Tab-separated table of C-alpha atoms in Angstrom:
chain	number	residue	atom	x	y	z
D	1	MET	CA	127.781	50.129	114.242
D	2	THR	CA	126.943	47.357	115.385
D	3	LEU	CA	125.556	44.934	112.808
D	4	PRO	CA	122.087	42.306	113.427
D	5	SER	CA	123.794	39.000	114.513
D	6	ASP	CA	121.995	37.227	111.091
D	7	THR	CA	123.862	39.664	109.220
D	8	LEU	CA	126.953	39.510	110.753
D	9	ALA	CA	126.304	35.709	110.375
D	10	GLU	CA	125.624	36.130	106.612
D	11	LEU	CA	128.935	38.000	106.351
D	12	ARG	CA	130.872	35.193	108.592
D	13	GLN	CA	129.822	32.685	106.142
D	14	LYS	CA	130.736	34.023	103.071
D	15	TYR	CA	134.094	34.753	104.316
D	16	LEU	CA	133.660	30.812	104.873
D	17	ASP	CA	132.928	30.286	101.695
D	18	LYS	CA	136.057	32.321	99.928
D	19	LEU	CA	138.350	30.980	102.347
D	20	PRO	CA	139.480	28.140	100.005
D	21	VAL	CA	140.024	30.279	97.496
D	22	THR	CA	141.930	32.445	99.333
D	23	LEU	CA	143.974	30.082	100.757
D	24	GLU	CA	145.215	29.069	97.268
D	25	THR	CA	145.782	32.057	96.103
D	26	LEU	CA	147.970	32.326	98.636
D	27	ARG	CA	150.054	29.076	97.838
D	28	PHE	CA	150.111	29.809	94.085
D	29	ARG	CA	152.104	33.157	94.974
D	30	TYR	CA	154.839	31.485	97.692
D	31	ARG	CA	155.169	28.632	95.062
D	32	ASN	CA	156.051	30.892	92.109
D	33	LEU	CA	158.534	33.125	94.440
D	34	SER	CA	162.067	31.933	93.398
D	35	LEU	CA	165.110	32.655	94.968
D	36	SER	CA	167.036	32.995	91.987
D	37	ALA	CA	164.769	35.374	90.221
D	38	TRP	CA	163.380	37.217	93.244
D	39	GLN	CA	160.706	39.364	92.598
D	40	PRO	CA	160.353	41.791	95.610
D	41	THR	CA	157.029	43.617	93.980
D	42	GLU	CA	155.475	39.409	94.108
D	43	VAL	CA	156.951	39.213	97.899
D	44	GLN	CA	155.105	42.375	99.031
D	45	ALA	CA	151.826	41.575	97.356
D	46	LEU	CA	152.430	37.907	99.256
D	47	HIS	CA	152.321	39.804	102.318
D	48	ARG	CA	149.742	42.190	101.962
D	49	LEU	CA	147.222	38.448	100.780
D	50	LEU	CA	148.404	37.522	104.221
D	51	ARG	CA	148.584	40.781	106.490
D	52	SER	CA	144.722	41.038	104.643
D	53	LEU	CA	144.287	37.875	105.964
D	54	THR	CA	145.143	38.286	109.389
D	55	ARG	CA	142.690	41.118	109.566
D	56	SER	CA	139.918	39.553	108.248
D	57	ALA	CA	140.390	35.699	110.252
D	58	ASP	CA	140.676	37.680	113.807
D	59	THR	CA	137.274	39.844	112.435
D	60	PHE	CA	135.614	36.607	111.721
D	61	GLY	CA	136.621	34.587	114.652
D	62	LEU	CA	139.179	32.764	113.049
D	63	GLN	CA	141.781	33.505	115.757
D	64	TRP	CA	143.932	30.103	114.946
D	65	LEU	CA	144.262	31.590	111.660
D	66	SER	CA	144.655	34.793	112.227
D	67	GLU	CA	147.826	34.221	114.067
D	68	VAL	CA	149.131	31.445	111.842
D	69	SER	CA	148.656	34.115	109.574
D	70	ARG	CA	150.318	36.991	111.273
D	71	GLN	CA	153.833	34.841	112.192
D	72	LEU	CA	154.214	34.476	108.392
D	73	GLU	CA	153.792	38.034	107.976
D	74	ILE	CA	155.860	38.780	110.389
D	75	ARG	CA	158.609	36.594	108.702
D	76	LEU	CA	157.785	37.725	105.161
D	77	ALA	CA	158.006	41.453	106.339
D	78	GLU	CA	161.867	40.990	107.548
D	79	LEU	CA	162.235	38.959	103.989
D	80	THR	CA	160.983	42.331	102.541
D	81	LYS	CA	163.186	44.578	104.093
D	82	ALA	CA	166.071	43.696	102.761
D	83	GLU	CA	165.096	43.213	99.371
D	84	THR	CA	167.640	40.618	98.594
D	85	ALA	CA	166.488	37.110	98.143
D	86	PRO	CA	167.096	34.915	101.480
D	87	ASP	CA	169.534	31.896	101.480
D	88	GLU	CA	167.617	28.289	100.760
D	89	VAL	CA	168.212	27.889	104.765
D	90	HIS	CA	166.131	30.999	105.476
D	91	TRP	CA	163.375	30.467	103.120
């Protein structure tokens, strides 16, 4: 199913309008992670947000953002597999 170009443009604009809030949410979650009080559920929540950003950015033609987000998503996935806090060098 293909959407009319004006509908797609409207959806893209709504996405772009909400993007600053999405990025601030990511920053907030990242800043609130603590190596000394590691919470795997918080790391997983951040990972889900990054995955969502990766996909949505690609959908709306922001390949550069999708790629950066994907790299962060991959790195965070590696850290979540360990289920223990990384050391400061790897964080």
